[in-house]
Amino acid sequence: MIGLEHYLILAALLFSIGLYGALVKRNAVIILMCIEIMLNAVNIMLIAFSRFVVPAMLTGQVFAIFVIVVAAAEAAVGLAIIIAIYRNRQLIDISKINLMKW
Amino acid sequence: MMPYQLFWGIFLLPLLSFVIIALFIRPFVKPESKVAGYITIAAILTSFALSVWGLITVLAAPGHEVAVPAISWAVIGDLRINVGIMVDALTVVMLVVVTGVSSMVQIYSQGYMQGDPGYHRYYAAMSLFTMSMLGLVLANNILFMFVFWELVGLCSYLLIGFWFHKPSAANAAKKAFLVTRLGDFGFLAGLLALYRAAGTFDISQLHAMAIAGTLGGAALTWAAIGLFAGAAGKSAQFPLHVWLPDAMEGPTPVSALIHAATMVAAGVFLVARMFPLFVGSPEALTTVATVGAITAIFAASMGLVMHDIKRVVAYSTISQLGYMMLGLGAAGIVVAHEGHVTLEVAKAATAIGMFHLFNHAFFKALLFLGAGSVNHATGTFDMRLMGGLRKVMPWTYTTFLLAALSLAGIWPLAGFWSKDEILLTALEARPALFVLAIITVFMTAFYIFRALFLTFSGEYRGGAVPEHGSTAHASHGAGHDAHGPAKPHESSKVMVVPLVLLAIPAVVSGFWNVTGGFSAFFGHGETRGFIEGLFEPLTHPLPWGALALALLGIFLAYAMYSKKWVSAEKIGSRFKPFYTLFYHKYWMDELYEGVIVKKTLVNGFFALLQKIDSKGVDGAVNGIARGAIAGGRSLRRAQTGQLQLYGLFIGIGILAIVIFVFMIG
């Protein structure tokens, strides 16, 4: 029987993978993808809690849909920025995008 | 009987003319217009008429004083400052001198300054000066006196530097301002010391306290010496005399008014005004008398060798101011020696010095105006380029001669009477100072007649040298260009009439005290018949001695410079060391400028201060800033700008908090 714990472990794993990627990767597109992974980990958790703790209500699911909308918007803006940078500099390595530093 | 309100008018009229000229005439009227001069002359003549009326009123008043109610001006805590005027014998004598000489000088200026581009500015400054001087004389409060004191200093600065495009004039103005400032510092210190000791600025109260003895001892001595330092600066007493000869860079009428008759006499007036304080302190009196006597002989010795006619007269002024100080100090010593000084006695003791001031103002202003008239004709002040002007300038010559005789102290002209009294008092008080004064009598007669003979007798020596002359000539206004220096001629009527008018008091002003009237006016002494008084000095040996010395001086000048029996050059080379010493003014300018200002102050003390400032103070400030910058530079390395690193730390932080909460919980 798959219980709440399994979902939570999956969500925690996914979140950790996403966090790790977001913190260590240099490719801006991969960082963006990792952020999406973290958001989806949160979605899994929201729905799992909703399903197991308050089954009669759909609050978690509704909230997850909002998160998906925000994630889509975020992806659109983020990709647009990345494309703009790429057009200027021909690179998306964030460790090299450091004009404002010091 | 003059209503007391009119005494305010004496002071306010020149102020009014200043305001009108400065605010309305100068911006809106063409510089060729003479209206500014007419306004000033009208104001000052009215003031003069009021002053004479005031003199008559005070002469008739009981105790020779007129009470004028004061106006309350400011109350700061316990400090109540009233605006008031003090009208006594001293005041009205000064009023008559200031307004009388001033009106003559303003009329003369109409001719002298004609066509100068700064004509309005000139009259504005002259009006302001007259106002300040009258305020200084009238003030019943030493604080206000100080304010006007500084105002006359400012006007003097403005007028010495009137032709400010000439570097020498600008420098002379600065020098005058700074040197007198040095003395004024003493005045301010003395004033504050007085307030500390007495708690009031009111002159009558200070007098009363000094006489009663509540104000005395070291505090009084230091306050009096501080006041005297201010007086020495203004009256060009040794060692602060260096500014006055240079002040001759200003227009000649300015020299006549400010640097001969009025402002330089302000120092003498200050000592006379505060005389009850000086009488309370023998040390201060000795200082006044000694400095006066030294100044008298010191300045006279330099006057012997100057080539510039105005400078001769300027050194003569310093010397005569020294006489006045000597007269005041010696009279004070005599009075203090007799014991039990009352206010009346102290005030009366000023009569001797003030009488010389009164006489000197007229004949010295006349000498200056005469020198200006000569300059007008020849385009130069250098006596080596003059000569033979007696025939072409009879009026100037006659008036100059009268003034010179008066200055030399020839009986029965004005200078004789006051100088005689000073010598007599000095002999009684301090015989050593008397010796200095009597030698000065000889020097005075010699230098002024040397100037007279060099200028007026012999052959004309060509006036201004063309290339040098053109600058000297252009320097005092376009109006003079019409008069070629090649052919000297008598000055216009507007300049001659004041000369003649001033010659009258230069001759007769001394007669006031022939009857003892002047001394009695100051509150002491019995009067006598005029004829009796006129010949009375001739029954004593001292006046004969002084007269003989003066005549000897005149004769020597005549022999050397008119008849040339004795060659001046030969005498000059015989006494070479003295000649060099006098000619270089005892190297006082070099001492002040080179040794004191440049070496000691600029290169020594100021350089040290500069070093402390740049190394110490600035070093500390810059060090702190540099430390902050260095700290910031190393700390900002922590701010990588790398969001991922921030995220890592946020993550670690959250993790730490979570673990912590779990451990506690």
PDB file of C-alpha atoms in Angstrom, chain B residues 231-437:
ATOM      1  CA  ALA B 231      44.487 104.030  19.792  1.00  0.00           C
ATOM      2  CA  ALA B 232      48.093 103.404  18.743  1.00  0.00           C
ATOM      3  CA  GLY B 233      46.946 101.433  15.716  1.00  0.00           C
ATOM      4  CA  LYS B 234      44.486 104.085  14.612  1.00  0.00           C
ATOM      5  CA  SER B 235      46.742 107.017  15.417  1.00  0.00           C
ATOM      6  CA  ALA B 236      49.769 105.359  13.806  1.00  0.00           C
ATOM      7  CA  GLN B 237      51.879 105.344  16.946  1.00  0.00           C
ATOM      8  CA  PHE B 238      55.161 103.484  17.076  1.00  0.00           C
ATOM      9  CA  PRO B 239      55.407 100.525  16.397  1.00  0.00           C
ATOM     10  CA  LEU B 240      52.129 100.418  14.452  1.00  0.00           C
ATOM     11  CA  HIS B 241      52.882 103.555  12.428  1.00  0.00           C
ATOM     12  CA  VAL B 242      53.951 101.766   9.244  1.00  0.00           C
ATOM     13  CA  TRP B 243      50.573 101.956   7.543  1.00  0.00           C
ATOM     14  CA  LEU B 244      50.126 105.725   7.522  1.00  0.00           C
ATOM     15  CA  PRO B 245      52.882 106.716   5.055  1.00  0.00           C
ATOM     16  CA  ASP B 246      51.665 104.060   2.639  1.00  0.00           C
ATOM     17  CA  ALA B 247      48.109 105.278   3.076  1.00  0.00           C
ATOM     18  CA  MET B 248      49.162 108.312   1.016  1.00  0.00           C
ATOM     19  CA  GLU B 249      48.336 106.204  -2.037  1.00  0.00           C
ATOM     20  CA  GLY B 250      44.762 107.383  -1.641  1.00  0.00           C
ATOM     21  CA  PRO B 251      43.441 110.620  -3.161  1.00  0.00           C
ATOM     22  CA  THR B 252      44.973 113.642  -1.452  1.00  0.00           C
ATOM     23  CA  PRO B 253      41.704 115.014  -0.012  1.00  0.00           C
ATOM     24  CA  VAL B 254      41.276 111.623   1.646  1.00  0.00           C
ATOM     25  CA  SER B 255      44.714 111.968   3.172  1.00  0.00           C
ATOM     26  CA  ALA B 256      43.809 115.425   4.377  1.00  0.00           C
ATOM     27  CA  LEU B 257      40.538 114.387   5.958  1.00  0.00           C
ATOM     28  CA  ILE B 258      41.132 110.857   7.189  1.00  0.00           C
ATOM     29  CA  HIS B 259      44.862 110.534   7.552  1.00  0.00           C
ATOM     30  CA  ALA B 260      45.581 113.954   8.954  1.00  0.00           C
ATOM     31  CA  ALA B 261      42.667 115.579  10.702  1.00  0.00           C
ATOM     32  CA  THR B 262      40.069 113.078  11.797  1.00  0.00           C
ATOM     33  CA  MET B 263      40.462 109.314  11.753  1.00  0.00           C
ATOM     34  CA  VAL B 264      44.064 109.253  12.903  1.00  0.00           C
ATOM     35  CA  ALA B 265      43.024 111.632  15.654  1.00  0.00           C
ATOM     36  CA  ALA B 266      40.427 109.070  16.740  1.00  0.00           C
ATOM     37  CA  GLY B 267      43.098 107.265  18.707  1.00  0.00           C
ATOM     38  CA  VAL B 268      43.940 110.425  20.598  1.00  0.00           C
ATOM     39  CA  PHE B 269      40.245 111.049  21.070  1.00  0.00           C
ATOM     40  CA  LEU B 270      39.760 107.534  22.465  1.00  0.00           C
ATOM     41  CA  VAL B 271      42.475 108.067  25.047  1.00  0.00           C
ATOM     42  CA  ALA B 272      40.992 111.458  25.920  1.00  0.00           C
ATOM     43  CA  ARG B 273      37.485 110.025  26.150  1.00  0.00           C
ATOM     44  CA  MET B 274      38.588 107.233  28.471  1.00  0.00           C
ATOM     45  CA  PHE B 275      41.032 109.476  30.300  1.00  0.00           C
ATOM     46  CA  PRO B 276      39.597 108.980  33.808  1.00  0.00           C
ATOM     47  CA  LEU B 277      40.504 105.308  33.354  1.00  0.00           C
ATOM     48  CA  PHE B 278      44.032 106.137  32.331  1.00  0.00           C
ATOM     49  CA  VAL B 279      44.477 108.498  35.248  1.00  0.00           C
ATOM     50  CA  GLY B 280      43.743 105.574  37.544  1.00  0.00           C
ATOM     51  CA  SER B 281      46.729 103.683  36.231  1.00  0.00           C
ATOM     52  CA  PRO B 282      50.221 105.256  36.347  1.00  0.00           C
ATOM     53  CA  GLU B 283      51.621 102.434  34.217  1.00  0.00           C
ATOM     54  CA  ALA B 284      49.160 103.116  31.427  1.00  0.00           C
ATOM     55  CA  LEU B 285      49.898 106.846  31.575  1.00  0.00           C
ATOM     56  CA  THR B 286      53.626 106.230  31.354  1.00  0.00           C
ATOM     57  CA  THR B 287      53.048 103.951  28.382  1.00  0.00           C
ATOM     58  CA  VAL B 288      50.989 106.602  26.620  1.00  0.00           C
ATOM     59  CA  ALA B 289      53.516 109.363  27.244  1.00  0.00           C
ATOM     60  CA  THR B 290      56.537 107.251  26.323  1.00  0.00           C
ATOM     61  CA  VAL B 291      55.068 105.839  23.151  1.00  0.00           C
ATOM     62  CA  GLY B 292      53.941 109.339  22.193  1.00  0.00           C
ATOM     63  CA  ALA B 293      57.367 110.898  22.695  1.00  0.00           C
ATOM     64  CA  ILE B 294      59.180 108.088  20.899  1.00  0.00           C
ATOM     65  CA  THR B 295      56.743 108.288  18.002  1.00  0.00           C
ATOM     66  CA  ALA B 296      57.164 112.040  17.778  1.00  0.00           C
ATOM     67  CA  ILE B 297      60.936 111.960  17.320  1.00  0.00           C
ATOM     68  CA  PHE B 298      60.993 108.695  15.401  1.00  0.00           C
ATOM     69  CA  ALA B 299      58.559 109.828  12.719  1.00  0.00           C
ATOM     70  CA  ALA B 300      60.102 113.286  12.495  1.00  0.00           C
ATOM     71  CA  SER B 301      63.522 111.767  11.773  1.00  0.00           C
ATOM     72  CA  MET B 302      62.095 109.857   8.817  1.00  0.00           C
ATOM     73  CA  GLY B 303      60.320 112.962   7.584  1.00  0.00           C
ATOM     74  CA  LEU B 304      63.699 114.665   7.241  1.00  0.00           C
ATOM     75  CA  VAL B 305      64.782 112.657   4.213  1.00  0.00           C
ATOM     76  CA  MET B 306      61.639 111.761   2.236  1.00  0.00           C
ATOM     77  CA  HIS B 307      61.415 112.971  -1.362  1.00  0.00           C
ATOM     78  CA  ASP B 308      57.651 112.637  -1.632  1.00  0.00           C
ATOM     79  CA  ILE B 309      55.930 115.761  -0.324  1.00  0.00           C
ATOM     80  CA  LYS B 310      52.922 113.811   0.872  1.00  0.00           C
ATOM     81  CA  ARG B 311      55.112 111.406   2.767  1.00  0.00           C
ATOM     82  CA  VAL B 312      56.882 114.257   4.524  1.00  0.00           C
ATOM     83  CA  VAL B 313      53.512 115.534   5.638  1.00  0.00           C
ATOM     84  CA  ALA B 314      52.435 112.007   6.578  1.00  0.00           C
ATOM     85  CA  TYR B 315      55.452 111.488   8.824  1.00  0.00           C
ATOM     86  CA  SER B 316      54.768 114.904  10.241  1.00  0.00           C
ATOM     87  CA  THR B 317      51.248 113.729  11.075  1.00  0.00           C
ATOM     88  CA  ILE B 318      52.563 110.677  12.902  1.00  0.00           C
ATOM     89  CA  SER B 319      55.003 112.875  14.759  1.00  0.00           C
ATOM     90  CA  GLN B 320      52.319 115.375  15.782  1.00  0.00           C
ATOM     91  CA  LEU B 321      50.003 112.562  16.885  1.00  0.00           C
ATOM     92  CA  GLY B 322      52.873 111.442  19.059  1.00  0.00           C
ATOM     93  CA  TYR B 323      52.912 114.934  20.557  1.00  0.00           C
ATOM     94  CA  MET B 324      49.211 114.655  21.355  1.00  0.00           C
ATOM     95  CA  MET B 325      49.719 111.325  23.070  1.00  0.00           C
ATOM     96  CA  LEU B 326      52.647 112.771  24.961  1.00  0.00           C
ATOM     97  CA  GLY B 327      50.482 115.723  25.964  1.00  0.00           C
ATOM     98  CA  LEU B 328      47.741 113.432  27.247  1.00  0.00           C
ATOM     99  CA  GLY B 329      50.082 111.061  29.049  1.00  0.00           C
ATOM    100  CA  ALA B 330      52.172 113.815  30.614  1.00  0.00           C
ATOM    101  CA  ALA B 331      49.139 115.775  31.764  1.00  0.00           C
ATOM    102  CA  GLY B 332      47.769 112.590  33.316  1.00  0.00           C
ATOM    103  CA  ILE B 333      51.042 111.949  35.124  1.00  0.00           C
ATOM    104  CA  VAL B 334      51.043 115.483  36.500  1.00  0.00           C
ATOM    105  CA  VAL B 335      47.421 115.197  37.635  1.00  0.00           C
ATOM    106  CA  ALA B 336      47.926 111.766  39.177  1.00  0.00           C
ATOM    107  CA  HIS B 337      51.032 113.001  40.944  1.00  0.00           C
ATOM    108  CA  GLU B 338      49.124 115.800  42.624  1.00  0.00           C
ATOM    109  CA  GLY B 339      46.911 113.169  44.246  1.00  0.00           C
ATOM    110  CA  HIS B 340      43.155 113.036  44.766  1.00  0.00           C
ATOM    111  CA  VAL B 341      41.816 112.993  41.223  1.00  0.00           C
ATOM    112  CA  THR B 342      38.226 113.991  40.614  1.00  0.00           C
ATOM    113  CA  LEU B 343      36.317 113.432  37.405  1.00  0.00           C
ATOM    114  CA  GLU B 344      36.508 117.130  36.554  1.00  0.00           C
ATOM    115  CA  VAL B 345      40.264 117.213  37.024  1.00  0.00           C
ATOM    116  CA  ALA B 346      40.743 114.094  34.913  1.00  0.00           C
ATOM    117  CA  LYS B 347      38.606 115.478  32.122  1.00  0.00           C
ATOM    118  CA  ALA B 348      40.310 118.845  32.276  1.00  0.00           C
ATOM    119  CA  ALA B 349      43.706 117.173  31.914  1.00  0.00           C
ATOM    120  CA  THR B 350      42.798 116.123  28.380  1.00  0.00           C
ATOM    121  CA  ALA B 351      42.656 119.769  27.318  1.00  0.00           C
ATOM    122  CA  ILE B 352      46.373 119.924  26.495  1.00  0.00           C
ATOM    123  CA  GLY B 353      46.426 116.979  24.097  1.00  0.00           C
ATOM    124  CA  MET B 354      43.027 117.837  22.653  1.00  0.00           C
ATOM    125  CA  PHE B 355      44.072 121.418  22.037  1.00  0.00           C
ATOM    126  CA  HIS B 356      46.929 120.218  19.885  1.00  0.00           C
ATOM    127  CA  LEU B 357      44.524 117.886  18.074  1.00  0.00           C
ATOM    128  CA  PHE B 358      42.210 120.825  17.474  1.00  0.00           C
ATOM    129  CA  ASN B 359      44.949 123.053  16.053  1.00  0.00           C
ATOM    130  CA  HIS B 360      46.714 120.286  14.203  1.00  0.00           C
ATOM    131  CA  ALA B 361      43.577 119.230  12.342  1.00  0.00           C
ATOM    132  CA  PHE B 362      43.362 122.577  10.575  1.00  0.00           C
ATOM    133  CA  PHE B 363      46.969 123.226   9.660  1.00  0.00           C
ATOM    134  CA  LYS B 364      47.689 119.628   8.749  1.00  0.00           C
ATOM    135  CA  ALA B 365      44.620 119.340   6.533  1.00  0.00           C
ATOM    136  CA  LEU B 366      45.780 122.581   4.946  1.00  0.00           C
ATOM    137  CA  LEU B 367      49.255 121.144   4.318  1.00  0.00           C
ATOM    138  CA  PHE B 368      47.745 118.093   2.663  1.00  0.00           C
ATOM    139  CA  LEU B 369      45.391 120.097   0.525  1.00  0.00           C
ATOM    140  CA  GLY B 370      48.317 122.296  -0.431  1.00  0.00           C
ATOM    141  CA  ALA B 371      50.311 119.215  -1.410  1.00  0.00           C
ATOM    142  CA  GLY B 372      47.329 118.074  -3.465  1.00  0.00           C
ATOM    143  CA  SER B 373      47.149 121.438  -5.163  1.00  0.00           C
ATOM    144  CA  VAL B 374      50.856 121.223  -6.021  1.00  0.00           C
ATOM    145  CA  ASN B 375      50.343 117.734  -7.375  1.00  0.00           C
ATOM    146  CA  HIS B 376      47.470 118.996  -9.443  1.00  0.00           C
ATOM    147  CA  ALA B 377      49.772 121.505 -11.051  1.00  0.00           C
ATOM    148  CA  THR B 378      52.867 119.362 -11.563  1.00  0.00           C
ATOM    149  CA  GLY B 379      51.489 115.830 -11.877  1.00  0.00           C
ATOM    150  CA  THR B 380      53.890 114.452  -9.294  1.00  0.00           C
ATOM    151  CA  PHE B 381      54.485 114.281  -5.575  1.00  0.00           C
ATOM    152  CA  ASP B 382      58.247 114.071  -5.938  1.00  0.00           C
ATOM    153  CA  MET B 383      59.781 117.261  -4.609  1.00  0.00           C
ATOM    154  CA  ARG B 384      62.936 116.763  -6.678  1.00  0.00           C
ATOM    155  CA  LEU B 385      60.796 117.509  -9.727  1.00  0.00           C
ATOM    156  CA  MET B 386      59.151 120.630  -8.314  1.00  0.00           C
ATOM    157  CA  GLY B 387      60.580 123.995  -7.352  1.00  0.00           C
ATOM    158  CA  GLY B 388      59.814 127.597  -8.166  1.00  0.00           C
ATOM    159  CA  LEU B 389      56.095 127.209  -7.684  1.00  0.00           C
ATOM    160  CA  ARG B 390      55.868 130.289  -5.488  1.00  0.00           C
ATOM    161  CA  LYS B 391      55.395 132.600  -8.445  1.00  0.00           C
ATOM    162  CA  VAL B 392      52.806 130.515 -10.284  1.00  0.00           C
ATOM    163  CA  MET B 393      50.825 129.331  -7.279  1.00  0.00           C
ATOM    164  CA  PRO B 394      50.721 132.312  -4.911  1.00  0.00           C
ATOM    165  CA  TRP B 395      47.625 131.169  -3.012  1.00  0.00           C
ATOM    166  CA  THR B 396      48.854 127.659  -2.479  1.00  0.00           C
ATOM    167  CA  TYR B 397      52.237 129.019  -1.444  1.00  0.00           C
ATOM    168  CA  THR B 398      50.864 131.501   1.061  1.00  0.00           C
ATOM    169  CA  THR B 399      48.516 129.036   2.709  1.00  0.00           C
ATOM    170  CA  PHE B 400      51.179 126.326   2.757  1.00  0.00           C
ATOM    171  CA  LEU B 401      53.603 128.755   4.338  1.00  0.00           C
ATOM    172  CA  LEU B 402      51.119 129.704   7.049  1.00  0.00           C
ATOM    173  CA  ALA B 403      50.396 126.072   7.802  1.00  0.00           C
ATOM    174  CA  ALA B 404      54.114 125.265   7.885  1.00  0.00           C
ATOM    175  CA  LEU B 405      54.805 128.123  10.290  1.00  0.00           C
ATOM    176  CA  SER B 406      51.954 126.960  12.433  1.00  0.00           C
ATOM    177  CA  LEU B 407      53.258 123.381  12.401  1.00  0.00           C
ATOM    178  CA  ALA B 408      56.751 124.559  13.252  1.00  0.00           C
ATOM    179  CA  GLY B 409      55.282 126.337  16.257  1.00  0.00           C
ATOM    180  CA  ILE B 410      56.095 129.937  15.449  1.00  0.00           C
ATOM    181  CA  TRP B 411      54.539 132.534  17.745  1.00  0.00           C
ATOM    182  CA  PRO B 412      51.688 133.560  17.540  1.00  0.00           C
ATOM    183  CA  LEU B 413      50.291 130.923  15.128  1.00  0.00           C
ATOM    184  CA  ALA B 414      48.104 128.054  16.291  1.00  0.00           C
ATOM    185  CA  GLY B 415      50.771 125.378  16.565  1.00  0.00           C
ATOM    186  CA  PHE B 416      52.833 127.447  18.977  1.00  0.00           C
ATOM    187  CA  TRP B 417      50.213 127.538  21.693  1.00  0.00           C
ATOM    188  CA  SER B 418      49.441 123.859  21.881  1.00  0.00           C
ATOM    189  CA  LYS B 419      53.012 122.660  21.377  1.00  0.00           C
ATOM    190  CA  ASP B 420      54.218 125.030  24.062  1.00  0.00           C
ATOM    191  CA  GLU B 421      51.759 123.573  26.571  1.00  0.00           C
ATOM    192  CA  ILE B 422      52.756 120.024  25.704  1.00  0.00           C
ATOM    193  CA  LEU B 423      56.437 120.807  26.153  1.00  0.00           C
ATOM    194  CA  LEU B 424      55.752 122.492  29.467  1.00  0.00           C
ATOM    195  CA  THR B 425      53.718 119.566  30.757  1.00  0.00           C
ATOM    196  CA  ALA B 426      56.261 117.030  29.533  1.00  0.00           C
ATOM    197  CA  LEU B 427      59.030 118.891  31.349  1.00  0.00           C
ATOM    198  CA  GLU B 428      57.003 118.763  34.520  1.00  0.00           C
ATOM    199  CA  ALA B 429      56.069 115.091  34.152  1.00  0.00           C
ATOM    200  CA  ARG B 430      59.066 113.331  32.604  1.00  0.00           C
ATOM    201  CA  PRO B 431      62.150 115.411  31.724  1.00  0.00           C
ATOM    202  CA  ALA B 432      63.567 112.599  29.570  1.00  0.00           C
ATOM    203  CA  LEU B 433      60.527 112.681  27.314  1.00  0.00           C
ATOM    204  CA  PHE B 434      60.753 116.456  27.231  1.00  0.00           C
ATOM    205  CA  VAL B 435      64.224 116.170  25.699  1.00  0.00           C
ATOM    206  CA  LEU B 436      62.863 113.969  22.902  1.00  0.00           C
ATOM    207  CA  ALA B 437      60.017 116.413  22.332  1.00  0.00           C
TER     208      ALA B 437
END
